[in-house]
Short mmCIF file of C-alpha atoms and ligand atoms in Angstrom, two decimals:
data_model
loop_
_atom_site.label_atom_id
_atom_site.label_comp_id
_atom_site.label_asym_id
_atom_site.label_seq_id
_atom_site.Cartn_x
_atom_site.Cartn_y
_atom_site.Cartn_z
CA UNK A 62 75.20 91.25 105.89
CA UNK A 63 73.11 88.08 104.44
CA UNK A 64 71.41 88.33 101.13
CA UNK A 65 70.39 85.63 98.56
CA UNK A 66 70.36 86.78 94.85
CA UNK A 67 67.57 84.54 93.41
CA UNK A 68 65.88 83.51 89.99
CA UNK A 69 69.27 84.64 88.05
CA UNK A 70 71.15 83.08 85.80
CA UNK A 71 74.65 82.41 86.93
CA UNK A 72 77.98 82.79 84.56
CA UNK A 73 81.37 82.35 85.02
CA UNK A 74 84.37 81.41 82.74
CA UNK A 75 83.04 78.04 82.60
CA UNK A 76 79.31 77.33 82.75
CA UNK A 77 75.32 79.40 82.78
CA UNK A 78 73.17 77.99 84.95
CA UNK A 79 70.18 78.88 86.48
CA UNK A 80 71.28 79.07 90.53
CA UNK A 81 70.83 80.98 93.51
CA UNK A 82 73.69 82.27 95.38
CA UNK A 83 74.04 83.13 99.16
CA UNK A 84 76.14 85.69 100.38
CA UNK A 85 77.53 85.98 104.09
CA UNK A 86 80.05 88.15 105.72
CA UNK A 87 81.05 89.76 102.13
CA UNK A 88 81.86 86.26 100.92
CA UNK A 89 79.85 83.60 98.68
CA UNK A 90 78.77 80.78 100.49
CA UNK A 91 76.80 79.09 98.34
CA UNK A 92 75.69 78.66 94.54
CA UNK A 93 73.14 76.22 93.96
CA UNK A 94 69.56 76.08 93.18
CA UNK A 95 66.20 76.34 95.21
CA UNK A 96 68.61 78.08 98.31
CA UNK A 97 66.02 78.59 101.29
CA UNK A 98 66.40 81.93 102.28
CA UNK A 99 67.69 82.87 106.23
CA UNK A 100 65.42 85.04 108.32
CA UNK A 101 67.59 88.14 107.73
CA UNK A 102 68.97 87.65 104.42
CA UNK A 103 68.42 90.83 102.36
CA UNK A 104 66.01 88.79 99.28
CA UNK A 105 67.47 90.41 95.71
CA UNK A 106 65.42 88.81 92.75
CA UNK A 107 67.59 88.50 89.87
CA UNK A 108 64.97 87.63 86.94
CA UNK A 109 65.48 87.44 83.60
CA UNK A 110 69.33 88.64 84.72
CA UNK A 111 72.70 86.89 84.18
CA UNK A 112 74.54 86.95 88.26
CA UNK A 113 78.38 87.48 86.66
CA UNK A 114 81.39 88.30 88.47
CA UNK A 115 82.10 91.66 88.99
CA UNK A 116 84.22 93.20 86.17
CA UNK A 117 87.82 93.77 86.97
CA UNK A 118 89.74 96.25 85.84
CA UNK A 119 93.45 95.99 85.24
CA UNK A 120 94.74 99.12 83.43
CA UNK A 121 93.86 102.20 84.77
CA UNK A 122 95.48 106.02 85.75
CA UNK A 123 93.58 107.55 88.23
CA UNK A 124 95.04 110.97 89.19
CA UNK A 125 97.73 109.93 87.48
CA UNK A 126 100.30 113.12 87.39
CA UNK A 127 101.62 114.50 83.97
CA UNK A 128 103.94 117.50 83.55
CA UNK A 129 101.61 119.81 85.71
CA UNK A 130 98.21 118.21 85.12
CA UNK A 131 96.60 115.41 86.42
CA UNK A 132 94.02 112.70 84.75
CA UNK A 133 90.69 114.17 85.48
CA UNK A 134 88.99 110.64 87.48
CA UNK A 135 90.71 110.84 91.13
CA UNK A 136 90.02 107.41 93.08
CA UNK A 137 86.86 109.15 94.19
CA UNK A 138 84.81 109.68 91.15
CA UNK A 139 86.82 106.77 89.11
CA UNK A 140 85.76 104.17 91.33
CA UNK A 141 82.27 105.17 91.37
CA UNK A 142 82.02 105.76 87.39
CA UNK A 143 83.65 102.08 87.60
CA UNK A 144 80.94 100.66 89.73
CA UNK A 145 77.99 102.46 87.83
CA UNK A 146 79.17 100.27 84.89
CA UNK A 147 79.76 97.08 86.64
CA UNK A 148 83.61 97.23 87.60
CA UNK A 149 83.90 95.96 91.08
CA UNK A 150 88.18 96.24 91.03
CA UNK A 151 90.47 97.80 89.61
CA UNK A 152 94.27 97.73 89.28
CA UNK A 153 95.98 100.70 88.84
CA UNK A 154 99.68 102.16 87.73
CA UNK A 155 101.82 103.57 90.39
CA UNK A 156 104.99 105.36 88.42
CA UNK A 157 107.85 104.93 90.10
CA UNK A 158 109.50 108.50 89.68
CA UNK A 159 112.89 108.83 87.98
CA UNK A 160 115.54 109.09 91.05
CA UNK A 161 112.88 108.24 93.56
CA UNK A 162 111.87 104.51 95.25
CA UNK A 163 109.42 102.09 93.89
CA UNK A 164 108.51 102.16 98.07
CA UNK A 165 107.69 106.42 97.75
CA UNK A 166 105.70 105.80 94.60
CA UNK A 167 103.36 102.77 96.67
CA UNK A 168 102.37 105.34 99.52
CA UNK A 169 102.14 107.94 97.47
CA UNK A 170 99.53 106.13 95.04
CA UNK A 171 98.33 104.64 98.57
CA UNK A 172 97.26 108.14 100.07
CA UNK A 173 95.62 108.62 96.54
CA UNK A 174 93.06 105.67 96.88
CA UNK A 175 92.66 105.27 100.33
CA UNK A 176 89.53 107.11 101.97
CA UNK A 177 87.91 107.88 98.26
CA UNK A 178 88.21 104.12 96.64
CA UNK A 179 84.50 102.88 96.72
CA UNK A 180 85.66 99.51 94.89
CA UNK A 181 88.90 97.25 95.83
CA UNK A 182 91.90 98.05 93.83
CA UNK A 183 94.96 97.14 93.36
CA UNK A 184 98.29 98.62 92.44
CA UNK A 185 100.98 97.86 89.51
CA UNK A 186 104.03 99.75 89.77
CA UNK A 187 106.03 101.36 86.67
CA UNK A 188 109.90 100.80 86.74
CA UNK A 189 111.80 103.77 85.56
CA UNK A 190 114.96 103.53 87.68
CA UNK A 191 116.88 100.60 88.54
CA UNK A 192 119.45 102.34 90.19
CA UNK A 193 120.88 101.14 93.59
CA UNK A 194 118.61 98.83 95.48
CA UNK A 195 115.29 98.66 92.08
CA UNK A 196 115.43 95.06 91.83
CA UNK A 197 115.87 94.78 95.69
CA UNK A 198 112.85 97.43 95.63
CA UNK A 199 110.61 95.19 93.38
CA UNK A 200 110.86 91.86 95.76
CA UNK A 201 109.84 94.63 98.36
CA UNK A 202 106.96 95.43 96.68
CA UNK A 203 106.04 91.82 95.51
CA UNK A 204 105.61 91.25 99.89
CA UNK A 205 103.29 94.59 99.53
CA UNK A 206 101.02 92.46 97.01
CA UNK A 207 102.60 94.14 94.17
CA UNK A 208 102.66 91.69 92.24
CA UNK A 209 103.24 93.40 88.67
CA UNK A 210 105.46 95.76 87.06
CA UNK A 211 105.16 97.63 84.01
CA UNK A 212 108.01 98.82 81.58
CA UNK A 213 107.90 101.99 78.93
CA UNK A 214 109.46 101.13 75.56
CA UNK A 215 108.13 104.18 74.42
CA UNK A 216 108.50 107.81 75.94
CA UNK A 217 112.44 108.46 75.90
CA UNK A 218 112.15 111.47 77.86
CA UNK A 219 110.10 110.40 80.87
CA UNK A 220 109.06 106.74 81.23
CA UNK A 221 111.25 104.78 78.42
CA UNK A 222 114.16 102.09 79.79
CA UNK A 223 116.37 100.62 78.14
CA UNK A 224 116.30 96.54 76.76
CA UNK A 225 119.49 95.96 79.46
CA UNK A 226 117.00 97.36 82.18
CA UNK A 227 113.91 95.58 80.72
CA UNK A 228 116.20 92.19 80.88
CA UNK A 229 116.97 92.93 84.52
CA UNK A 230 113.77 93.82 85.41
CA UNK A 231 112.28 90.75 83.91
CA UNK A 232 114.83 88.43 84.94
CA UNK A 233 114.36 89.33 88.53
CA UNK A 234 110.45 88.78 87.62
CA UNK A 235 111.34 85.36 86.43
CA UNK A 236 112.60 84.94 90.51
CA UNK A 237 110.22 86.69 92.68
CA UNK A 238 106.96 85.52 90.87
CA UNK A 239 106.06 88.81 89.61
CA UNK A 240 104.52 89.82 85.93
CA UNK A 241 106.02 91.95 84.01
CA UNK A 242 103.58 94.17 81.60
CA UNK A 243 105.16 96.41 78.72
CA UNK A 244 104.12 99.21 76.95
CA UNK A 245 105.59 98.04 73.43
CA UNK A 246 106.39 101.33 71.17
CA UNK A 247 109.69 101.84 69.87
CA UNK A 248 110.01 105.32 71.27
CA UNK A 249 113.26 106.58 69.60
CA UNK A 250 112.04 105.85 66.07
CA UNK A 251 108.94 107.35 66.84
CA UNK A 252 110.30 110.50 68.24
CA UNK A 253 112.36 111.04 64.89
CA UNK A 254 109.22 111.06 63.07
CA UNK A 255 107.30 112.92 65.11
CA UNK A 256 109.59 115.76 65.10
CA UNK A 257 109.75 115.59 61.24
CA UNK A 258 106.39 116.28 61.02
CA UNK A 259 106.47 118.98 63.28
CA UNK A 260 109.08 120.75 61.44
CA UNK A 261 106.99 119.80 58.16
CA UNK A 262 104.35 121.80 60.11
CA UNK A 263 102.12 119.16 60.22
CA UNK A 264 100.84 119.79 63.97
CA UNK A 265 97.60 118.40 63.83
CA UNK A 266 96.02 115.58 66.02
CA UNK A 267 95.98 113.18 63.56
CA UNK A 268 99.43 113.47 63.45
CA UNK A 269 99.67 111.12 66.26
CA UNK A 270 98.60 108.37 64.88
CA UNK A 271 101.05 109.03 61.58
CA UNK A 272 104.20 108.82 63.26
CA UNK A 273 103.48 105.96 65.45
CA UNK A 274 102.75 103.12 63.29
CA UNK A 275 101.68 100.07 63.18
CA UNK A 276 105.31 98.53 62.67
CA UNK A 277 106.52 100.53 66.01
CA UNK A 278 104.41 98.51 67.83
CA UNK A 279 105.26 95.31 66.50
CA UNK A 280 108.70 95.66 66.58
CA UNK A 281 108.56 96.39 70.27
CA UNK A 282 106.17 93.41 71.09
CA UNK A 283 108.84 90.88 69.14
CA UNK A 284 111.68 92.36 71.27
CA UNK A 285 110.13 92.51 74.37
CA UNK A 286 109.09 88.62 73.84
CA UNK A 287 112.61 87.97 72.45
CA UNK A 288 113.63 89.40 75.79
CA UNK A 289 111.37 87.87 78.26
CA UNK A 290 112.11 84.29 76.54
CA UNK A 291 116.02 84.87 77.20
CA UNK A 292 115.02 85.76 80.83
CA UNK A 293 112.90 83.03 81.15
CA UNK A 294 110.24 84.98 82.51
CA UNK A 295 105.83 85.42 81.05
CA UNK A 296 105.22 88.80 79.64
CA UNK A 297 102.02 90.63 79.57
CA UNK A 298 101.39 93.26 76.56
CA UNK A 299 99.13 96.04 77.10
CA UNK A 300 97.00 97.71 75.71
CA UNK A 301 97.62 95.86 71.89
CA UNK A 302 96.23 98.28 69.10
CA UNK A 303 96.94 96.63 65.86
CA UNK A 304 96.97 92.80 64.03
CA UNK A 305 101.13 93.64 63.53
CA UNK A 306 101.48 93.36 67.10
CA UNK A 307 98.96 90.57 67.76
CA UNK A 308 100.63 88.58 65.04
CA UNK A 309 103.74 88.50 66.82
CA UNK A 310 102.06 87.42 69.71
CA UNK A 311 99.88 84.81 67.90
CA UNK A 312 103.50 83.88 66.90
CA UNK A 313 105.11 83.46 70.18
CA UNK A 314 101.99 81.69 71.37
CA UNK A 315 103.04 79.05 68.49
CA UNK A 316 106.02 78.03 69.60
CA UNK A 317 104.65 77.73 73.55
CA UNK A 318 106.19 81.18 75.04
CA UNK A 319 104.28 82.41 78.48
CA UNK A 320 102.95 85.31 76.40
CA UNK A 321 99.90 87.37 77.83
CA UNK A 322 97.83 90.31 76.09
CA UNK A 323 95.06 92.75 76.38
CA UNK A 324 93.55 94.83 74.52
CA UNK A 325 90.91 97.79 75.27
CA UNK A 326 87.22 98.39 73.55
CA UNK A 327 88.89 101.68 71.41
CA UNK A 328 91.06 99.22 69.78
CA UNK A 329 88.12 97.33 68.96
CA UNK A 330 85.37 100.14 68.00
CA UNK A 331 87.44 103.28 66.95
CA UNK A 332 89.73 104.07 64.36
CA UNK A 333 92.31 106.81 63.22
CA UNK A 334 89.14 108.06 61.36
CA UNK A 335 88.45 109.86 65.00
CA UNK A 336 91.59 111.16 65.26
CA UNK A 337 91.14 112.74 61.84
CA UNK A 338 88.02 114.36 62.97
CA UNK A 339 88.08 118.18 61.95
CA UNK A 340 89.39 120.78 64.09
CA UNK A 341 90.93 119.99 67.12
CA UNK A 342 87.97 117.40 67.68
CA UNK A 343 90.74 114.67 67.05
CA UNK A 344 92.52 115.58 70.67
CA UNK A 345 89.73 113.93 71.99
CA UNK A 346 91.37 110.24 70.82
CA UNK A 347 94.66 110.88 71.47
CA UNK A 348 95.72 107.81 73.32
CA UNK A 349 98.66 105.39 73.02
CA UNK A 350 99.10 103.60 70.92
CA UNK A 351 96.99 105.47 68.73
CA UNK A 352 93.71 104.46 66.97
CA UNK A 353 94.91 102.13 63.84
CA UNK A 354 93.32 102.38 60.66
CA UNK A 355 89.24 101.70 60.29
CA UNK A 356 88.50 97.87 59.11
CA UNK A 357 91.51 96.84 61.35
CA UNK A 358 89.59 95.96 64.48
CA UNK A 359 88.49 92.94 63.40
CA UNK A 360 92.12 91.06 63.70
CA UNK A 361 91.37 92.18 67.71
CA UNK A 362 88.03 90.05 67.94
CA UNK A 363 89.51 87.18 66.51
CA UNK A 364 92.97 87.86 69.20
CA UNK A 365 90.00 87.96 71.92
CA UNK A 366 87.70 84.74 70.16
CA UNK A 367 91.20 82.63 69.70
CA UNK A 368 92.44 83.03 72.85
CA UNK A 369 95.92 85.22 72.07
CA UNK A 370 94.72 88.30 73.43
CA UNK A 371 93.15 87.45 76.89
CA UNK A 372 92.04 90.60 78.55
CA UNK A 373 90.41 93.55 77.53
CA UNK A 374 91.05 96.48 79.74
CA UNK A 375 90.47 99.97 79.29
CA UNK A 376 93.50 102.23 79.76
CA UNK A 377 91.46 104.82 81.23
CA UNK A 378 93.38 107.64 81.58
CA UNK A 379 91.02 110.84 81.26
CA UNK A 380 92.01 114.04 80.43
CA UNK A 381 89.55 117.26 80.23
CA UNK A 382 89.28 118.99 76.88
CA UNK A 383 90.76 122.13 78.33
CA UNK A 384 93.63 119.72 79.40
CA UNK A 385 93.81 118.39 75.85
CA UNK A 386 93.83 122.01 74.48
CA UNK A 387 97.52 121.87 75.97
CA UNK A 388 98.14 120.40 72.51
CA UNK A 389 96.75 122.76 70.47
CA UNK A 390 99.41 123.61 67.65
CA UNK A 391 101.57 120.50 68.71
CA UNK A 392 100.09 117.17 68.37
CA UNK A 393 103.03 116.03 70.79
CA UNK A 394 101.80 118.14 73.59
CA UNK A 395 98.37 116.62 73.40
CA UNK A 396 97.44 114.72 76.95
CA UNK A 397 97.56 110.73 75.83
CA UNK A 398 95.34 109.09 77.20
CA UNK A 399 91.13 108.94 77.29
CA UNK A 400 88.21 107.88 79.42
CA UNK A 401 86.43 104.53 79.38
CA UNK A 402 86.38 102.99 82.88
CA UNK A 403 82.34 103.21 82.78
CA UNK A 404 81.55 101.71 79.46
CA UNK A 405 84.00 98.83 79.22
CA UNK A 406 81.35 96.21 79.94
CA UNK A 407 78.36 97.60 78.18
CA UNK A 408 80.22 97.93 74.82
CA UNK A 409 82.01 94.36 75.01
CA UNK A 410 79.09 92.44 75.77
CA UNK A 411 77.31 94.81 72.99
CA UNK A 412 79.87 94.39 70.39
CA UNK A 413 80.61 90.94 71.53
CA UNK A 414 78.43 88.77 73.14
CA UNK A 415 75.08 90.64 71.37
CA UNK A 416 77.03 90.41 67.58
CA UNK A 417 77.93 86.89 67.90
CA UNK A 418 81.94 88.02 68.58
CA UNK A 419 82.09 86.08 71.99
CA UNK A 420 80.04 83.61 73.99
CA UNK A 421 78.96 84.96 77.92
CA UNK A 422 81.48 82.74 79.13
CA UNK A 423 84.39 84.06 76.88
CA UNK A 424 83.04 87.53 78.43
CA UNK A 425 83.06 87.09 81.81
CA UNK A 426 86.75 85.71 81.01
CA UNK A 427 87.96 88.51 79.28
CA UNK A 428 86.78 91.16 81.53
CA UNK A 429 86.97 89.01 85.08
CA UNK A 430 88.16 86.07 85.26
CA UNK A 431 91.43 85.93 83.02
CA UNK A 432 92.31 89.38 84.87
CA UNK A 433 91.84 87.66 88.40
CA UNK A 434 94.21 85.11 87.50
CA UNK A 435 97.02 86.68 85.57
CA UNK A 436 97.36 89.72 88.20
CA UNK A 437 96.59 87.30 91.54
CA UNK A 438 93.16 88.09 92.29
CA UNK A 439 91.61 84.97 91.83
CA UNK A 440 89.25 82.93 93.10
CA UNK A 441 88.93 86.01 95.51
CA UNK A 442 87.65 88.08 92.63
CA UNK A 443 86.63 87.08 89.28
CA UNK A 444 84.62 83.96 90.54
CA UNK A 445 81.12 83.44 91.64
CA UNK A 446 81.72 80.12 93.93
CA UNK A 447 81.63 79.35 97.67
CA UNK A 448 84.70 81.47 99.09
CA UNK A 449 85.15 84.31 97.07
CA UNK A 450 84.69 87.36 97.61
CA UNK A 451 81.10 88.57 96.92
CA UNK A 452 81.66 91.19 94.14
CA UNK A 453 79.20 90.78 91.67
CA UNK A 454 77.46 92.13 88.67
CA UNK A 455 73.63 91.72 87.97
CA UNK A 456 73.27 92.29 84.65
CA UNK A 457 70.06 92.82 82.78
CA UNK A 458 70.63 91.94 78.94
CA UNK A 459 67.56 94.46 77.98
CA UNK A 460 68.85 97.38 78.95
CA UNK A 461 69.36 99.53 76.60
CA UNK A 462 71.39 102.70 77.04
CA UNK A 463 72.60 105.68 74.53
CA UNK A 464 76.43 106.44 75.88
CA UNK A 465 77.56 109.93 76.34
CA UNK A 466 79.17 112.72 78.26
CA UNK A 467 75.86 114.02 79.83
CA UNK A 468 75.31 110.90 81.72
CA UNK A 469 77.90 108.99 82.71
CA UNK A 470 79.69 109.29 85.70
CA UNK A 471 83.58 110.25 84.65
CA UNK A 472 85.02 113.49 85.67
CA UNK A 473 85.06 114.65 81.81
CA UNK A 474 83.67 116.61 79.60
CA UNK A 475 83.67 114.10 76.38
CA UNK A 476 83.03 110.35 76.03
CA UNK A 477 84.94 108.38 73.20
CA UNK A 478 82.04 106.54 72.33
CA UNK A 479 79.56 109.39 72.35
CA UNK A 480 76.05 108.50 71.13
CA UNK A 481 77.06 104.45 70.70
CA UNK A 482 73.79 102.75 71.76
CA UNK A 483 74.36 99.66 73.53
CA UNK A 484 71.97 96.98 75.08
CA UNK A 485 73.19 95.58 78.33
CA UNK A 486 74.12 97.15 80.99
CA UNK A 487 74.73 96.62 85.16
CA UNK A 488 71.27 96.82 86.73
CA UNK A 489 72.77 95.85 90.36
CA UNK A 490 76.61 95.89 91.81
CA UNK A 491 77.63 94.01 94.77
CA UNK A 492 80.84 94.83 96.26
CA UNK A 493 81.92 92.58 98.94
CA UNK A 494 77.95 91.55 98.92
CA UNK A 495 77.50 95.21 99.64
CA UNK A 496 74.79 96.92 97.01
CA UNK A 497 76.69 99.31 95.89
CA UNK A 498 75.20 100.26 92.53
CA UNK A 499 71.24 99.72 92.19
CA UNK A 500 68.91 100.98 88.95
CA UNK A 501 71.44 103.85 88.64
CA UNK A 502 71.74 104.85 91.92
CA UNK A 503 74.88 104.65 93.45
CA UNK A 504 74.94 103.48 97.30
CA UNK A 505 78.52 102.91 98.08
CA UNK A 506 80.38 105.21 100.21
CA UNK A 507 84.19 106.90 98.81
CA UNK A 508 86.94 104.72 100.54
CA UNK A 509 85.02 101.66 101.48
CA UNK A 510 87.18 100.52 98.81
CA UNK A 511 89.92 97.89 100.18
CA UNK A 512 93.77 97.74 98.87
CA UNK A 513 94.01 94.20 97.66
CA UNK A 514 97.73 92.29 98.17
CA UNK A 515 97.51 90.51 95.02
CA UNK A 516 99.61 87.16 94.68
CA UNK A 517 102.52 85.98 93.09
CA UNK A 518 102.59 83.47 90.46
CA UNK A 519 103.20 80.04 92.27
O1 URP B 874 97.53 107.18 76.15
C1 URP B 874 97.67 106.48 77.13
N1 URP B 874 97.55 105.19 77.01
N2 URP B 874 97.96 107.01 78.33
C2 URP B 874 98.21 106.30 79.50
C3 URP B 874 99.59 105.82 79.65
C4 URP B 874 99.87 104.52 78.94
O2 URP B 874 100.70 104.49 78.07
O3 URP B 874 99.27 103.50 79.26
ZN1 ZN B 875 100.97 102.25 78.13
ZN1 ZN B 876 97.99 102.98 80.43
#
């Protein structure tokens, strides 16, 4: 298909300016102004709109399996919800199960997307078991185009290795090109408290947040850099919650260590103030790390303005509220994890760009470009320029939109930003210069969506 987006303004990373841009055979071919129009180009007038790359997603559980449940979003309806809010990839975890191959968890995660994905995604896979061939296994998958591993600190009884594995595991990064990405908790310390609390009966949701604090965090995040900098190899944090952590990384950044960081909009908006909601309400923000305490946030927009925390992702790991009643009595048996693969966009360029946080350029980095790059998308994705892939967001900076569970497009019952007004939102989604999201319609088809082999670091 040939269409010419026209009258827009175009962002990237770099530059606004006002430009046309020409899409043929799902790729951009050109970005200039005053582009004459082919006879069968499809003619989309983008007027008064900013023409951004589509957001990418890098932290996401669809159908992820827990215990006996599953996250609610299956590649199906998480895709679509992603689209409807401007998210044109996505990468998501594979988990390597405990006695099983890194190879079994890849198809399995494989059959999951394929045939329902209506956006390209990508897969990360989570190391749990490096026994016999793993780090043979991982420069398998790095030829798949899994390029990026993750490691549990946290989670003893399920997910958690140990710092030996974490060195081997990174060391063998340091060869093959890959990116490691760690969950930084210290697990053990935070499974003593959390059973002292239970046995103090304090059971509640809030709970959560009490026995995993700040410090647990931080202390993980030195160690894992400590690590990575005897391996020789970059690290990426995930998903960091509190100013501890991102002062360690601010640190690390000051004495030159490859140290890369993201962080996710509940970070930034929400606080254990949720959590301590009345009730059982609290369940609701159960997520890991947990919410840190309110007035916080604001050492995460200056991580994001400065530079040391350069992604923000969402974590979106969705869990129904009769799912979340599992924990009901035991704050430890609470589903972790919450949805947000819709609104990640919206509230960052609210929040950010809107409040003077960010500039448009530092936005399209944070939730495009900077993703593209670190996990080997880019200039595929994350670009608007001759040759990449034509995956972009129109984005009308008038919309205004109130966000909540009776609209948007997640397989749950609750949002986690429920009633947060925003202005700013996708009007029009291109994937692969396909329309696949137009004034709230969604056109795309499930599994149009294409696996993406993502690169190694050269
Ligand atoms: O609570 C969360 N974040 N659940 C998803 C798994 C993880 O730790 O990223
Ligand atoms: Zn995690
Ligand atoms: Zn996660």
């Amino acid at each position: 298909m040939t269409a010419l987006i026209r009258n827009g303004t175009v962002v990237t990373a770099r530059d606004a300016r006002a430009a046309d841009v020409l899409i043929e055979n799902e790729r951009i071919a050109e970005v200039r102004p005053g582009i004459q129009a082919p006879a069968n180009a499809a003619i989309i007038d983008a007027s008064g709109m900013y023409v951004m790359p589509g957001g990418i997603d890098v932290h996401t559980h669809l159908d992820m399996p827990l215990g006996d449940i599953r996250s609610s979003d299956d590649f199906e309806t998480g895709t679509r919800a992603a689209a409807f809010g401007g998210t044109t990839c996505i990468v998501d975890y594979a988990t390597q199960a405990r006695g099983a191959r890194m190879r079994d968890a890849f198809d399995a995660w494989s059959r999951m997307a394929e045939g329902k994905a209506s956006i390209d995604y990508g897969f990360h896979m989570i190391v749990t078991d490096l026994a016999g061939s793993g780090l043979a296994d991982m420069d398998a998958m790095v030829r798949e185009g899994v390029t990026s591993f993750k490691l549990f600190m946290a989670y003893p009884r399920s997910l958690m290795v140990d710092d030996g594995a974490i060195f081997r595991v990174m060391d063998r990064a340091a060869r093959n090109g890959s990116l490691v990405c760690v969950h930084a908790e210290n697990g053990p310390v935070i499974d003593v408290l959390a059973e002292r609390a239970l046995a103090e009966g304090k059971t509640a949701p809030v709970y959560h947040a009490l026995t995993r604090p700040p410090l647990a965090e931080a202390e993980a995040v030195h160690r894992s850099i400590a690590i990575a900098e005897i391996a020789g190899a970059p690290v990426y944090i995930v998903h960091v919650s509190s100013g501890d952590a991102l002062d360690e990384i601010r640190r690390a950044h000051a004495r030159g260590a490859p140290v890369f960081a993201e962080t996710c909009p509940q970070y930034l908006l929400l606080s254990v103030d949720d959590l301590a909601r009345p009730g059982f309400e609290g369940a609701k923000y159960v997520l890991t790390p947990p919410l840190r305490a309110n007035g916080r946030q604001v050492a995460l927009w200056a991580g994001l303005r400065d530079g040391d925390l350069q992604v923000v992702a969402t974590d979106h790991c969705p869990f129904r509220l009769d799912q979340k009643d599992l924990g009901r009595g035991d704050f430890t048996k609470i589903p972790n994890g919450g949805p947000g693969i819709e609104n990640r966009l919206q509230l960052i360029w609210h929040h950010g760009v809107n409040r003077g946080r960010l500039t448009i350029n530092q936005f399209v980095e944070l939730v495009s470009t900077a993703p593209a790059r670190l996990f080997g998308l880019h200039p595929k994705k994350g670009e608007i320029a001759a040759g990449s892939d034509a995956d972009i967001v129109i984005w009308d900076p008038a919309a205004e939109r109130v966000i909540g569970a009776a609209t948007h497009h997640m397989r749950v019952d609750y949002s986690l930003f429920e009633g947060f007004q925003v202005k700013g939102a996708a009007r029009t989604v291109l994937s692969r210069g396909e329309v696949i999201v137009d004034a709230g319609v969604f056109l795309g088809k499930p599994g149009r969506g294409r696996y993406q082999k993502r690169a190694p670091r050269r």
